[in-house]
């Protein structure tokens, strides 16, 4: 089975801190995604990557950056965390040409 | 990618068929319809997809209207474990971007 693993299930950070959310997949997928999920808004795409060192902005990239140095790992970075970035963050991966995307369990980030 | 419209919530009796509608009136000829669901505290899970023909797998059936402007996901015998948020998505073939809307909360009740 494909496994997408996010480094933390719950995270509490202070305003202004630099925050790293890590995601690792074990099936050699080219494409990886970061979403945030908020009540009533569904999943919103922050960034995605279709290859190592390649990235594209999603619908809400402001306040975030990403890093993809290795194929299996996709990191989401909050340069200076703010309270409005309190949310559930979901990572996904997908093989190019495949129909199904696989999601991690999510990281619930609280910024205080 | 075309935008989708789904009802915010629906209820279904256990053992009955659950029919979840989705409108995608601006869908293009090369865009597929995908359905995912998200059970509480888990990441979304792929259910089914289709282009213009009806599709069926072990989880569900997908009915797409002839003009492709709407579709219906059918769970033939809903169980309590099918209670989840169901997302209808349209996107180009195997394009990279996967954009989710707000989805439909399906509550299956005994």
XYZ file of C-alpha atoms in Angstrom:
222
model
C 0.000 0.000 0.000
C 1.051 3.534 -0.712
C 1.965 5.359 2.407
C 2.036 9.122 2.837
C 3.405 10.070 6.226
C 3.239 13.476 7.812
C 5.763 14.098 10.555
C 3.358 15.349 13.214
C -0.311 14.795 13.932
C -0.613 17.813 16.231
C 1.637 20.854 16.474
C 1.473 24.040 18.563
C 3.694 26.971 17.589
C 4.032 30.593 18.618
C 3.318 33.582 16.400
C 6.417 34.559 14.432
C 8.080 31.142 14.618
C 9.387 29.417 11.500
C 7.473 26.176 11.081
C 8.347 23.129 8.997
C 5.750 20.536 8.082
C 7.253 17.402 6.591
C 5.678 14.852 4.279
C 7.222 11.626 3.024
C 5.820 9.136 0.501
C 7.206 5.690 -0.209
C 5.935 4.919 -3.725
C 8.226 7.001 -5.954
C 5.434 9.419 -6.922
C 6.456 12.449 -8.956
C 3.643 14.705 -7.784
C 3.164 15.936 -4.242
C 0.673 18.443 -2.834
C 0.045 20.534 0.267
C -3.500 21.541 1.217
C -5.022 23.280 4.168
C -8.488 22.463 5.397
C -10.733 24.825 7.310
C -14.369 24.370 8.385
C -16.783 25.287 5.607
C -13.995 25.902 3.085
C -13.049 22.366 2.131
C -9.486 21.648 1.021
C -7.529 24.493 -0.528
C -4.355 23.880 -2.502
C -1.304 25.756 -1.194
C 1.506 24.413 -3.395
C 2.292 21.376 -5.456
C 5.420 19.858 -6.904
C 5.682 17.712 -10.017
C 9.358 16.830 -9.707
C 12.393 17.331 -7.514
C 13.112 21.049 -7.070
C 10.008 21.917 -9.121
C 7.023 23.665 -7.575
C 3.917 25.543 -8.539
C 1.684 27.816 -6.551
C -1.789 26.638 -5.723
C -4.707 28.840 -4.825
C -3.461 30.191 -1.476
C 0.363 30.305 -1.479
C 0.731 33.560 0.466
C 2.626 33.109 3.701
C 3.974 29.688 2.691
C 6.927 28.262 0.836
C 7.884 24.692 -0.046
C 10.962 22.594 -0.578
C 11.431 19.397 -2.603
C 15.077 18.353 -2.470
C 14.345 14.628 -2.707
C 11.596 12.872 -4.603
C 10.057 11.269 -1.538
C 9.957 14.373 0.657
C 7.924 17.572 0.330
C 8.182 20.215 3.043
C 5.823 23.080 3.736
C 7.391 26.093 5.425
C 5.678 28.876 7.304
C 8.349 31.571 7.398
C 6.686 33.505 10.217
C 3.658 31.729 11.608
C 0.520 33.737 12.210
C -2.707 32.868 14.006
C -4.623 32.795 10.715
C -2.472 29.850 9.680
C -4.032 27.721 12.397
C -5.521 24.892 10.357
C -5.411 21.236 9.348
C -2.655 20.636 6.790
C -2.872 17.676 4.428
C -0.163 16.280 2.181
C -0.887 14.117 -0.874
C 1.053 12.339 -3.585
C 0.175 10.964 -7.007
C 1.944 9.098 -9.746
C 1.946 10.962 -13.065
C -0.687 9.399 -15.316
C -2.468 7.728 -12.424
C -5.953 8.690 -11.370
C -5.714 8.376 -7.627
C -4.041 10.720 -5.162
C -3.050 9.389 -1.732
C -3.327 11.543 1.347
C -1.576 11.604 4.675
C -3.449 11.727 7.965
C -2.986 15.451 8.353
C -1.228 17.797 10.775
C -3.372 19.977 12.976
C -1.355 23.140 13.500
C -2.288 25.669 16.147
C -0.493 29.027 16.181
C -0.823 30.886 19.468
C -10.362 23.485 -13.840
C -14.162 23.651 -13.907
C -15.978 24.612 -10.748
C -18.343 22.180 -9.025
C -21.436 22.778 -6.915
C -22.619 20.293 -4.300
C -25.298 20.467 -1.597
C -23.728 21.188 1.800
C -25.290 18.192 3.529
C -27.522 15.147 3.045
C -28.986 12.421 5.225
C -29.496 8.785 4.263
C -30.999 5.803 6.085
C -28.690 2.870 6.679
C -29.106 0.181 4.034
C -30.641 2.567 1.516
C -28.945 4.009 -1.545
C -27.218 7.355 -1.083
C -27.337 9.574 -4.176
C -24.965 12.519 -4.058
C -25.385 15.118 -6.818
C -22.773 17.397 -8.327
C -23.167 20.200 -10.864
C -20.258 21.023 -13.156
C -21.935 23.038 -15.903
C -18.670 24.571 -17.181
C -16.877 21.259 -17.622
C -14.683 20.977 -20.715
C -14.565 18.036 -23.068
C -11.258 16.772 -21.712
C -12.090 17.117 -18.017
C -12.805 14.075 -15.899
C -15.154 13.904 -12.906
C -13.535 12.544 -9.734
C -15.054 11.697 -6.380
C -13.182 11.530 -3.086
C -14.450 11.185 0.445
C -13.035 12.162 3.817
C -13.988 10.299 6.934
C -13.553 12.230 10.163
C -9.909 12.642 11.251
C -8.552 10.993 8.099
C -7.163 12.243 4.808
C -9.379 12.121 1.691
C -9.745 8.800 -0.090
C -10.313 8.255 -3.817
C -13.650 6.647 -4.740
C -14.210 6.707 -8.494
C -13.795 8.784 -11.646
C -15.261 9.001 -15.150
C -15.262 10.989 -18.389
C -18.637 10.414 -20.033
C -19.656 6.804 -19.518
C -21.175 5.566 -16.287
C -18.685 3.803 -14.063
C -18.963 1.260 -11.250
C -16.441 -0.190 -8.843
C -16.568 -2.002 -5.526
C -17.260 1.212 -3.635
C -19.760 3.137 -5.754
C -21.332 3.968 -9.101
C -20.919 7.211 -11.004
C -23.671 8.407 -13.317
C -22.747 11.281 -15.668
C -25.488 13.032 -17.644
C -25.280 12.994 -21.409
C -24.395 16.708 -21.568
C -21.822 16.100 -18.791
C -23.020 19.110 -16.851
C -23.874 17.081 -13.778
C -23.185 13.736 -12.167
C -24.392 11.579 -9.294
C -22.363 9.373 -7.006
C -24.370 6.375 -5.800
C -23.515 4.332 -2.718
C -25.908 1.420 -3.259
C -26.307 0.260 0.347
C -25.088 2.966 2.684
C -23.652 1.958 6.052
C -22.816 4.043 9.113
C -19.152 3.916 8.038
C -20.058 5.846 4.873
C -20.715 8.958 6.966
C -18.138 11.380 5.556
C -17.588 14.502 3.472
C -17.842 13.703 -0.240
C -15.967 15.831 -2.750
C -16.728 16.109 -6.456
C -13.796 17.386 -8.522
C -13.289 17.975 -12.226
C -9.879 18.213 -13.804
C -8.077 17.704 -17.050
C -7.155 14.104 -17.745
C -4.046 13.420 -15.775
C -3.302 17.040 -14.997
C -1.384 17.666 -11.838
C -3.666 20.051 -10.048
C -6.430 18.595 -7.898
C -8.753 21.305 -6.601
C -11.363 20.486 -3.962
C -14.576 22.374 -3.175
C -16.469 22.394 0.113
C -18.062 18.984 -0.507
C -21.243 17.354 0.821
C -21.503 16.057 4.376
C -23.327 12.726 4.153
C -24.839 11.473 7.405
C -25.970 7.849 7.364
C -28.451 7.196 10.150
C -29.661 3.924 11.647
